[in-house]
Amino acid sequence: MEVSTITAILDTTLAVVFTWVAYKTGQIIWKYTPYSYPNARIKAMEARLLSDQRILELSESRTLQNFVVNLEDSDYGSRLTSIENVNLRNVEMALELSLVDLLELMVKIMPKRVKGFFELLEEGIDVRNISNVIKAKLNGLPAQDYIIPAGKMLPKVKAIIEAKTMEEILVILEGTEYEEPLRKLLLKEITVQEFELELYRNYYTKLFRYASSRKGEEKVILLEFVRMLIDERNISTILRAKMAGMPPEDLKKLIIEGGSLSKATLDAMVNAEDHVMAIGELEGTKYGQVIRDVREELESGNIEAIERAIRKYRLTRMKELAQFYPLSVGVALTYILEREMEVRKLRAIAKLIVDGVKPEKIKELVGEVA
Amino acid sequence: MEPIVYVALGMALGAGIAGAASSFGVGIAGAAAAGAVAEDEKNFRNALILEGLPMTQSIYGLITLFLIGMTAGIIGGGGFKFAEPTTQNLIKSAILFGAGLLVGLTGLSAIPQGIIASAGVGAVSKNPKTFTQNLIFAAMAETMAIFGLVGAIILIMSL
């Protein structure tokens, strides 16, 4: 072979190999590096999740004061120790605020390309606050008791609480996405239920749009997460509406699109005779096993059982995804769900302690309520 | 290209690619180590060991650089042995270039090793008992770099 031929072959090989290697290396680094820090941090936080043994010990606290003291060395310590007057409401609030702190931390440490999702999850607090305040105002209840003192719109929420009339609230919410649904509510074009749904519909749509705009495994994980959130809400809405005897035409308006359940399944559930028949429609879906596990409770009218079962399913599914994609947003979402479940357990224990339930009974109940 | 260019490229790419990959690998694992230590400083020792694993590829790169340099006469005096642009010298230079490239490319295993070590740092922070297992998982990626080094030594020895 000619010398020039050898060098030409070598140079071309070199160029091809390097282009390919540079592309692949860049791709791998871009994909995984941003998750390295946050995921290790979250895993370290997971080590501090309360063990079953610890939960049982907390069930033996006997007084709310002891309960708070026993949690001082946990992730809830900073929020709980800052309570001036230890009562159930303040303890529950401190636990809720610890979840808000967690979301804020996620916004700080997660990679830029998924940070927006956690900001949107934080917006859920605003939706909950505004919806609760409006409902409380309409029912003449003290709105202050129904809010979490957090969220981007907290100043507006506080102003709404102080407002004397609904028109004043409309002025406060002017220019926000909450203005239009409230206007419709005041003009009696929609019911309170539909107003609340409208807020959640907007919220879930935003989450769905964000998840859809991502790429690769982020899209897969975020979309599955959002779809399960929507499914939980739709199933719960349908079953509750069926138990309340709501006509299918009205119920149809309350369905949120974007979940993993097909339109046919949702239609069949909406048109089912009663909640038991509606549950039956879920048999062929991915929630079939979830339903079978709580069927008796559901048929007896305990709709909370399905919400609880779907939450557990969601956590299991996210854990699977986090194991499959160890350096991904799945780890953070799993941890958030784990903490939410833990907070539910802690709130239940606190409530049972205040109600004077014996520790043995609390231990029995805490697994069921969470 | 002249034979010396291939030899020099072999030396540079062997040490350069492996070194760069090591730095990325250590960087990825290091970020995880920082996260683990930020939550609990007890994680420092385990995180440090896992973080250091992707560093070895750069050592293989450096060993190759010296071996190529010595074989070609660039290091140790005596001048460059394959200066004449003959076919034979060009082939010898290409073999040395290949040896360097082999170590460089297999040295890229430092990046996935860093990713494994990063996941390992997280796993060990959650459950310190899994340290040995995670160390072994991360060390597996090292095998490719060792194969590369062995291959490069065989190529160099063939001259």
PDB file of N, CA and C in Angstrom, chain A residues 163-240:
ATOM      1  N   ALA A 163     -60.427  40.036  52.867  1.00  0.00           N
ATOM      2  CA  ALA A 163     -61.452  40.688  52.016  1.00  0.00           C
ATOM      3  C   ALA A 163     -62.862  40.520  52.592  1.00  0.00           C
ATOM      4  N   LYS A 164     -63.659  41.584  52.425  1.00  0.00           N
ATOM      5  CA  LYS A 164     -65.015  41.573  52.991  1.00  0.00           C
ATOM      6  C   LYS A 164     -66.023  40.959  52.010  1.00  0.00           C
ATOM      7  N   THR A 165     -65.798  41.223  50.709  1.00  0.00           N
ATOM      8  CA  THR A 165     -66.765  40.722  49.711  1.00  0.00           C
ATOM      9  C   THR A 165     -66.062  39.867  48.655  1.00  0.00           C
ATOM     10  N   MET A 166     -66.861  39.108  47.915  1.00  0.00           N
ATOM     11  CA  MET A 166     -66.310  38.268  46.858  1.00  0.00           C
ATOM     12  C   MET A 166     -65.770  39.136  45.709  1.00  0.00           C
ATOM     13  N   GLU A 167     -66.397  40.300  45.507  1.00  0.00           N
ATOM     14  CA  GLU A 167     -65.941  41.205  44.440  1.00  0.00           C
ATOM     15  C   GLU A 167     -64.526  41.714  44.753  1.00  0.00           C
ATOM     16  N   GLU A 168     -64.314  41.941  46.038  1.00  0.00           N
ATOM     17  CA  GLU A 168     -62.992  42.392  46.473  1.00  0.00           C
ATOM     18  C   GLU A 168     -61.943  41.304  46.160  1.00  0.00           C
ATOM     19  N   ILE A 169     -62.348  40.055  46.375  1.00  0.00           N
ATOM     20  CA  ILE A 169     -61.442  38.912  46.093  1.00  0.00           C
ATOM     21  C   ILE A 169     -61.119  38.869  44.602  1.00  0.00           C
ATOM     22  N   LEU A 170     -62.146  39.146  43.792  1.00  0.00           N
ATOM     23  CA  LEU A 170     -61.964  39.150  42.340  1.00  0.00           C
ATOM     24  C   LEU A 170     -60.921  40.189  41.935  1.00  0.00           C
ATOM     25  N   VAL A 171     -60.966  41.337  42.589  1.00  0.00           N
ATOM     26  CA  VAL A 171     -60.005  42.402  42.290  1.00  0.00           C
ATOM     27  C   VAL A 171     -58.596  41.938  42.687  1.00  0.00           C
ATOM     28  N   ILE A 172     -58.508  41.264  43.848  1.00  0.00           N
ATOM     29  CA  ILE A 172     -57.194  40.785  44.311  1.00  0.00           C
ATOM     30  C   ILE A 172     -56.607  39.777  43.318  1.00  0.00           C
ATOM     31  N   LEU A 173     -57.471  38.945  42.767  1.00  0.00           N
ATOM     32  CA  LEU A 173     -56.987  37.887  41.856  1.00  0.00           C
ATOM     33  C   LEU A 173     -56.902  38.345  40.398  1.00  0.00           C
ATOM     34  N   GLU A 174     -57.169  39.628  40.165  1.00  0.00           N
ATOM     35  CA  GLU A 174     -57.147  40.163  38.799  1.00  0.00           C
ATOM     36  C   GLU A 174     -55.780  39.925  38.142  1.00  0.00           C
ATOM     37  N   GLY A 175     -55.817  39.464  36.920  1.00  0.00           N
ATOM     38  CA  GLY A 175     -54.574  39.235  36.172  1.00  0.00           C
ATOM     39  C   GLY A 175     -53.968  37.858  36.410  1.00  0.00           C
ATOM     40  N   THR A 176     -54.537  37.115  37.344  1.00  0.00           N
ATOM     41  CA  THR A 176     -54.012  35.758  37.580  1.00  0.00           C
ATOM     42  C   THR A 176     -54.916  34.755  36.858  1.00  0.00           C
ATOM     43  N   GLU A 177     -54.460  33.506  36.819  1.00  0.00           N
ATOM     44  CA  GLU A 177     -55.256  32.464  36.148  1.00  0.00           C
ATOM     45  C   GLU A 177     -56.492  32.088  36.966  1.00  0.00           C
ATOM     46  N   TYR A 178     -56.565  32.599  38.197  1.00  0.00           N
ATOM     47  CA  TYR A 178     -57.696  32.259  39.071  1.00  0.00           C
ATOM     48  C   TYR A 178     -58.871  33.215  38.870  1.00  0.00           C
ATOM     49  N   GLU A 179     -58.599  34.338  38.174  1.00  0.00           N
ATOM     50  CA  GLU A 179     -59.622  35.372  38.005  1.00  0.00           C
ATOM     51  C   GLU A 179     -60.851  34.856  37.252  1.00  0.00           C
ATOM     52  N   GLU A 180     -60.606  34.215  36.106  1.00  0.00           N
ATOM     53  CA  GLU A 180     -61.706  33.794  35.235  1.00  0.00           C
ATOM     54  C   GLU A 180     -62.633  32.770  35.901  1.00  0.00           C
ATOM     55  N   PRO A 181     -62.053  31.685  36.506  1.00  0.00           N
ATOM     56  CA  PRO A 181     -62.948  30.734  37.193  1.00  0.00           C
ATOM     57  C   PRO A 181     -63.766  31.402  38.301  1.00  0.00           C
ATOM     58  N   LEU A 182     -63.145  32.349  39.018  1.00  0.00           N
ATOM     59  CA  LEU A 182     -63.876  33.017  40.112  1.00  0.00           C
ATOM     60  C   LEU A 182     -65.003  33.887  39.559  1.00  0.00           C
ATOM     61  N   ARG A 183     -64.695  34.550  38.425  1.00  0.00           N
ATOM     62  CA  ARG A 183     -65.731  35.386  37.791  1.00  0.00           C
ATOM     63  C   ARG A 183     -66.935  34.511  37.416  1.00  0.00           C
ATOM     64  N   LYS A 184     -66.633  33.351  36.828  1.00  0.00           N
ATOM     65  CA  LYS A 184     -67.717  32.432  36.440  1.00  0.00           C
ATOM     66  C   LYS A 184     -68.501  31.981  37.672  1.00  0.00           C
ATOM     67  N   LEU A 185     -67.782  31.764  38.762  1.00  0.00           N
ATOM     68  CA  LEU A 185     -68.429  31.315  40.000  1.00  0.00           C
ATOM     69  C   LEU A 185     -69.359  32.399  40.536  1.00  0.00           C
ATOM     70  N   LEU A 186     -68.870  33.645  40.489  1.00  0.00           N
ATOM     71  CA  LEU A 186     -69.683  34.748  41.002  1.00  0.00           C
ATOM     72  C   LEU A 186     -70.910  35.001  40.126  1.00  0.00           C
ATOM     73  N   LEU A 187     -70.755  34.747  38.831  1.00  0.00           N
ATOM     74  CA  LEU A 187     -71.907  34.911  37.905  1.00  0.00           C
ATOM     75  C   LEU A 187     -72.817  33.682  37.917  1.00  0.00           C
ATOM     76  N   LYS A 188     -72.453  32.744  38.803  1.00  0.00           N
ATOM     77  CA  LYS A 188     -73.218  31.490  38.972  1.00  0.00           C
ATOM     78  C   LYS A 188     -73.250  30.641  37.683  1.00  0.00           C
ATOM     79  N   GLU A 189     -72.241  30.828  36.842  1.00  0.00           N
ATOM     80  CA  GLU A 189     -72.144  29.989  35.633  1.00  0.00           C
ATOM     81  C   GLU A 189     -71.629  28.603  35.990  1.00  0.00           C
ATOM     82  N   ILE A 190     -70.859  28.527  37.075  1.00  0.00           N
ATOM     83  CA  ILE A 190     -70.342  27.222  37.535  1.00  0.00           C
ATOM     84  C   ILE A 190     -70.591  27.092  39.040  1.00  0.00           C
ATOM     85  N   THR A 191     -70.563  25.833  39.504  1.00  0.00           N
ATOM     86  CA  THR A 191     -70.742  25.590  40.937  1.00  0.00           C
ATOM     87  C   THR A 191     -69.385  25.676  41.644  1.00  0.00           C
ATOM     88  N   VAL A 192     -69.414  25.620  42.963  1.00  0.00           N
ATOM     89  CA  VAL A 192     -68.161  25.670  43.730  1.00  0.00           C
ATOM     90  C   VAL A 192     -67.285  24.474  43.356  1.00  0.00           C
ATOM     91  N   GLN A 193     -67.948  23.332  43.204  1.00  0.00           N
ATOM     92  CA  GLN A 193     -67.226  22.116  42.843  1.00  0.00           C
ATOM     93  C   GLN A 193     -66.520  22.289  41.487  1.00  0.00           C
ATOM     94  N   GLU A 194     -67.273  22.869  40.535  1.00  0.00           N
ATOM     95  CA  GLU A 194     -66.694  23.085  39.204  1.00  0.00           C
ATOM     96  C   GLU A 194     -65.580  24.134  39.246  1.00  0.00           C
ATOM     97  N   PHE A 195     -65.742  25.101  40.159  1.00  0.00           N
ATOM     98  CA  PHE A 195     -64.696  26.127  40.321  1.00  0.00           C
ATOM     99  C   PHE A 195     -63.394  25.475  40.786  1.00  0.00           C
ATOM    100  N   GLU A 196     -63.525  24.633  41.807  1.00  0.00           N
ATOM    101  CA  GLU A 196     -62.355  23.933  42.343  1.00  0.00           C
ATOM    102  C   GLU A 196     -61.718  23.057  41.255  1.00  0.00           C
ATOM    103  N   LEU A 197     -62.590  22.382  40.520  1.00  0.00           N
ATOM    104  CA  LEU A 197     -62.101  21.509  39.467  1.00  0.00           C
ATOM    105  C   LEU A 197     -61.348  22.293  38.401  1.00  0.00           C
ATOM    106  N   GLU A 198     -61.907  23.484  38.082  1.00  0.00           N
ATOM    107  CA  GLU A 198     -61.279  24.345  37.066  1.00  0.00           C
ATOM    108  C   GLU A 198     -59.836  24.700  37.477  1.00  0.00           C
ATOM    109  N   LEU A 199     -59.675  24.999  38.775  1.00  0.00           N
ATOM    110  CA  LEU A 199     -58.332  25.352  39.260  1.00  0.00           C
ATOM    111  C   LEU A 199     -57.388  24.155  39.123  1.00  0.00           C
ATOM    112  N   TYR A 200     -57.886  22.981  39.530  1.00  0.00           N
ATOM    113  CA  TYR A 200     -57.048  21.783  39.449  1.00  0.00           C
ATOM    114  C   TYR A 200     -56.796  21.367  37.999  1.00  0.00           C
ATOM    115  N   ARG A 201     -57.818  21.601  37.152  1.00  0.00           N
ATOM    116  CA  ARG A 201     -57.647  21.266  35.735  1.00  0.00           C
ATOM    117  C   ARG A 201     -56.490  22.087  35.143  1.00  0.00           C
ATOM    118  N   ASN A 202     -56.493  23.386  35.466  1.00  0.00           N
ATOM    119  CA  ASN A 202     -55.413  24.266  34.985  1.00  0.00           C
ATOM    120  C   ASN A 202     -54.054  23.785  35.503  1.00  0.00           C
ATOM    121  N   TYR A 203     -54.071  23.431  36.775  1.00  0.00           N
ATOM    122  CA  TYR A 203     -52.825  23.002  37.433  1.00  0.00           C
ATOM    123  C   TYR A 203     -52.280  21.724  36.787  1.00  0.00           C
ATOM    124  N   TYR A 204     -53.151  20.744  36.629  1.00  0.00           N
ATOM    125  CA  TYR A 204     -52.704  19.475  36.036  1.00  0.00           C
ATOM    126  C   TYR A 204     -52.315  19.650  34.572  1.00  0.00           C
ATOM    127  N   THR A 205     -53.021  20.528  33.871  1.00  0.00           N
ATOM    128  CA  THR A 205     -52.682  20.787  32.471  1.00  0.00           C
ATOM    129  C   THR A 205     -51.268  21.348  32.375  1.00  0.00           C
ATOM    130  N   LYS A 206     -50.943  22.238  33.318  1.00  0.00           N
ATOM    131  CA  LYS A 206     -49.601  22.823  33.308  1.00  0.00           C
ATOM    132  C   LYS A 206     -48.543  21.753  33.582  1.00  0.00           C
ATOM    133  N   LEU A 207     -48.836  20.897  34.556  1.00  0.00           N
ATOM    134  CA  LEU A 207     -47.905  19.809  34.876  1.00  0.00           C
ATOM    135  C   LEU A 207     -47.720  18.892  33.665  1.00  0.00           C
ATOM    136  N   PHE A 208     -48.863  18.586  33.013  1.00  0.00           N
ATOM    137  CA  PHE A 208     -48.849  17.684  31.865  1.00  0.00           C
ATOM    138  C   PHE A 208     -48.046  18.285  30.712  1.00  0.00           C
ATOM    139  N   ARG A 209     -48.281  19.576  30.469  1.00  0.00           N
ATOM    140  CA  ARG A 209     -47.569  20.248  29.371  1.00  0.00           C
ATOM    141  C   ARG A 209     -46.059  20.245  29.635  1.00  0.00           C
ATOM    142  N   TYR A 210     -45.717  20.533  30.884  1.00  0.00           N
ATOM    143  CA  TYR A 210     -44.297  20.576  31.221  1.00  0.00           C
ATOM    144  C   TYR A 210     -43.668  19.201  31.014  1.00  0.00           C
ATOM    145  N   ALA A 211     -44.340  18.167  31.545  1.00  0.00           N
ATOM    146  CA  ALA A 211     -43.816  16.802  31.435  1.00  0.00           C
ATOM    147  C   ALA A 211     -43.671  16.408  29.965  1.00  0.00           C
ATOM    148  N   SER A 212     -44.669  16.782  29.147  1.00  0.00           N
ATOM    149  CA  SER A 212     -44.634  16.429  27.716  1.00  0.00           C
ATOM    150  C   SER A 212     -43.505  17.140  26.984  1.00  0.00           C
ATOM    151  N   SER A 213     -43.102  18.293  27.501  1.00  0.00           N
ATOM    152  CA  SER A 213     -42.068  19.062  26.804  1.00  0.00           C
ATOM    153  C   SER A 213     -40.656  18.547  27.091  1.00  0.00           C
ATOM    154  N   ARG A 214     -40.513  17.627  28.034  1.00  0.00           N
ATOM    155  CA  ARG A 214     -39.178  17.094  28.357  1.00  0.00           C
ATOM    156  C   ARG A 214     -38.758  16.042  27.332  1.00  0.00           C
ATOM    157  N   LYS A 215     -37.554  15.492  27.522  1.00  0.00           N
ATOM    158  CA  LYS A 215     -37.062  14.490  26.568  1.00  0.00           C
ATOM    159  C   LYS A 215     -36.623  13.232  27.301  1.00  0.00           C
ATOM    160  N   GLY A 216     -36.539  12.140  26.560  1.00  0.00           N
ATOM    161  CA  GLY A 216     -35.989  10.885  27.073  1.00  0.00           C
ATOM    162  C   GLY A 216     -36.667  10.381  28.328  1.00  0.00           C
ATOM    163  N   GLU A 217     -35.838   9.900  29.272  1.00  0.00           N
ATOM    164  CA  GLU A 217     -36.392   9.285  30.476  1.00  0.00           C
ATOM    165  C   GLU A 217     -37.095  10.289  31.386  1.00  0.00           C
ATOM    166  N   GLU A 218     -36.683  11.570  31.296  1.00  0.00           N
ATOM    167  CA  GLU A 218     -37.373  12.592  32.102  1.00  0.00           C
ATOM    168  C   GLU A 218     -38.829  12.675  31.689  1.00  0.00           C
ATOM    169  N   LYS A 219     -39.048  12.645  30.381  1.00  0.00           N
ATOM    170  CA  LYS A 219     -40.420  12.699  29.863  1.00  0.00           C
ATOM    171  C   LYS A 219     -41.198  11.473  30.328  1.00  0.00           C
ATOM    172  N   VAL A 220     -40.574  10.313  30.219  1.00  0.00           N
ATOM    173  CA  VAL A 220     -41.245   9.057  30.610  1.00  0.00           C
ATOM    174  C   VAL A 220     -41.675   9.117  32.078  1.00  0.00           C
ATOM    175  N   ILE A 221     -40.746   9.509  32.939  1.00  0.00           N
ATOM    176  CA  ILE A 221     -41.013   9.496  34.385  1.00  0.00           C
ATOM    177  C   ILE A 221     -42.026  10.576  34.768  1.00  0.00           C
ATOM    178  N   LEU A 222     -41.805  11.796  34.289  1.00  0.00           N
ATOM    179  CA  LEU A 222     -42.700  12.899  34.667  1.00  0.00           C
ATOM    180  C   LEU A 222     -44.117  12.665  34.157  1.00  0.00           C
ATOM    181  N   LEU A 223     -44.215  12.170  32.910  1.00  0.00           N
ATOM    182  CA  LEU A 223     -45.556  11.920  32.354  1.00  0.00           C
ATOM    183  C   LEU A 223     -46.301  10.854  33.151  1.00  0.00           C
ATOM    184  N   GLU A 224     -45.570   9.807  33.519  1.00  0.00           N
ATOM    185  CA  GLU A 224     -46.226   8.745  34.283  1.00  0.00           C
ATOM    186  C   GLU A 224     -46.689   9.289  35.644  1.00  0.00           C
ATOM    187  N   PHE A 225     -45.868  10.112  36.237  1.00  0.00           N
ATOM    188  CA  PHE A 225     -46.200  10.708  37.537  1.00  0.00           C
ATOM    189  C   PHE A 225     -47.476  11.566  37.427  1.00  0.00           C
ATOM    190  N   VAL A 226     -47.494  12.438  36.422  1.00  0.00           N
ATOM    191  CA  VAL A 226     -48.651  13.336  36.258  1.00  0.00           C
ATOM    192  C   VAL A 226     -49.916  12.533  35.929  1.00  0.00           C
ATOM    193  N   ARG A 227     -49.747  11.548  35.058  1.00  0.00           N
ATOM    194  CA  ARG A 227     -50.913  10.741  34.664  1.00  0.00           C
ATOM    195  C   ARG A 227     -51.509  10.038  35.881  1.00  0.00           C
ATOM    196  N   MET A 228     -50.653   9.555  36.769  1.00  0.00           N
ATOM    197  CA  MET A 228     -51.170   8.885  37.960  1.00  0.00           C
ATOM    198  C   MET A 228     -51.874   9.870  38.898  1.00  0.00           C
ATOM    199  N   LEU A 229     -51.375  11.113  38.946  1.00  0.00           N
ATOM    200  CA  LEU A 229     -52.040  12.142  39.757  1.00  0.00           C
ATOM    201  C   LEU A 229     -53.453  12.397  39.225  1.00  0.00           C
ATOM    202  N   ILE A 230     -53.529  12.535  37.890  1.00  0.00           N
ATOM    203  CA  ILE A 230     -54.827  12.811  37.252  1.00  0.00           C
ATOM    204  C   ILE A 230     -55.769  11.615  37.450  1.00  0.00           C
ATOM    205  N   ASP A 231     -55.235  10.411  37.273  1.00  0.00           N
ATOM    206  CA  ASP A 231     -56.064   9.203  37.459  1.00  0.00           C
ATOM    207  C   ASP A 231     -56.661   9.161  38.861  1.00  0.00           C
ATOM    208  N   GLU A 232     -55.800   9.428  39.843  1.00  0.00           N
ATOM    209  CA  GLU A 232     -56.260   9.375  41.241  1.00  0.00           C
ATOM    210  C   GLU A 232     -57.427  10.343  41.443  1.00  0.00           C
ATOM    211  N   ARG A 233     -57.263  11.545  40.895  1.00  0.00           N
ATOM    212  CA  ARG A 233     -58.308  12.558  41.069  1.00  0.00           C
ATOM    213  C   ARG A 233     -59.595  12.147  40.343  1.00  0.00           C
ATOM    214  N   ASN A 234     -59.449  11.660  39.110  1.00  0.00           N
ATOM    215  CA  ASN A 234     -60.639  11.259  38.338  1.00  0.00           C
ATOM    216  C   ASN A 234     -61.376  10.100  39.005  1.00  0.00           C
ATOM    217  N   ILE A 235     -60.629   9.081  39.422  1.00  0.00           N
ATOM    218  CA  ILE A 235     -61.266   7.914  40.047  1.00  0.00           C
ATOM    219  C   ILE A 235     -61.994   8.342  41.323  1.00  0.00           C
ATOM    220  N   SER A 236     -61.309   9.131  42.122  1.00  0.00           N
ATOM    221  CA  SER A 236     -61.894   9.602  43.378  1.00  0.00           C
ATOM    222  C   SER A 236     -63.163  10.440  43.109  1.00  0.00           C
ATOM    223  N   THR A 237     -63.062  11.348  42.124  1.00  0.00           N
ATOM    224  CA  THR A 237     -64.214  12.205  41.787  1.00  0.00           C
ATOM    225  C   THR A 237     -65.397  11.355  41.347  1.00  0.00           C
ATOM    226  N   ILE A 238     -65.139  10.406  40.442  1.00  0.00           N
ATOM    227  CA  ILE A 238     -66.243   9.582  39.915  1.00  0.00           C
ATOM    228  C   ILE A 238     -66.890   8.778  41.034  1.00  0.00           C
ATOM    229  N   LEU A 239     -66.073   8.119  41.852  1.00  0.00           N
ATOM    230  CA  LEU A 239     -66.645   7.275  42.905  1.00  0.00           C
ATOM    231  C   LEU A 239     -67.436   8.109  43.918  1.00  0.00           C
ATOM    232  N   ARG A 240     -66.900   9.253  44.295  1.00  0.00           N
ATOM    233  CA  ARG A 240     -67.612  10.114  45.254  1.00  0.00           C
ATOM    234  C   ARG A 240     -68.915  10.635  44.633  1.00  0.00           C
TER     235      ARG A 240
END
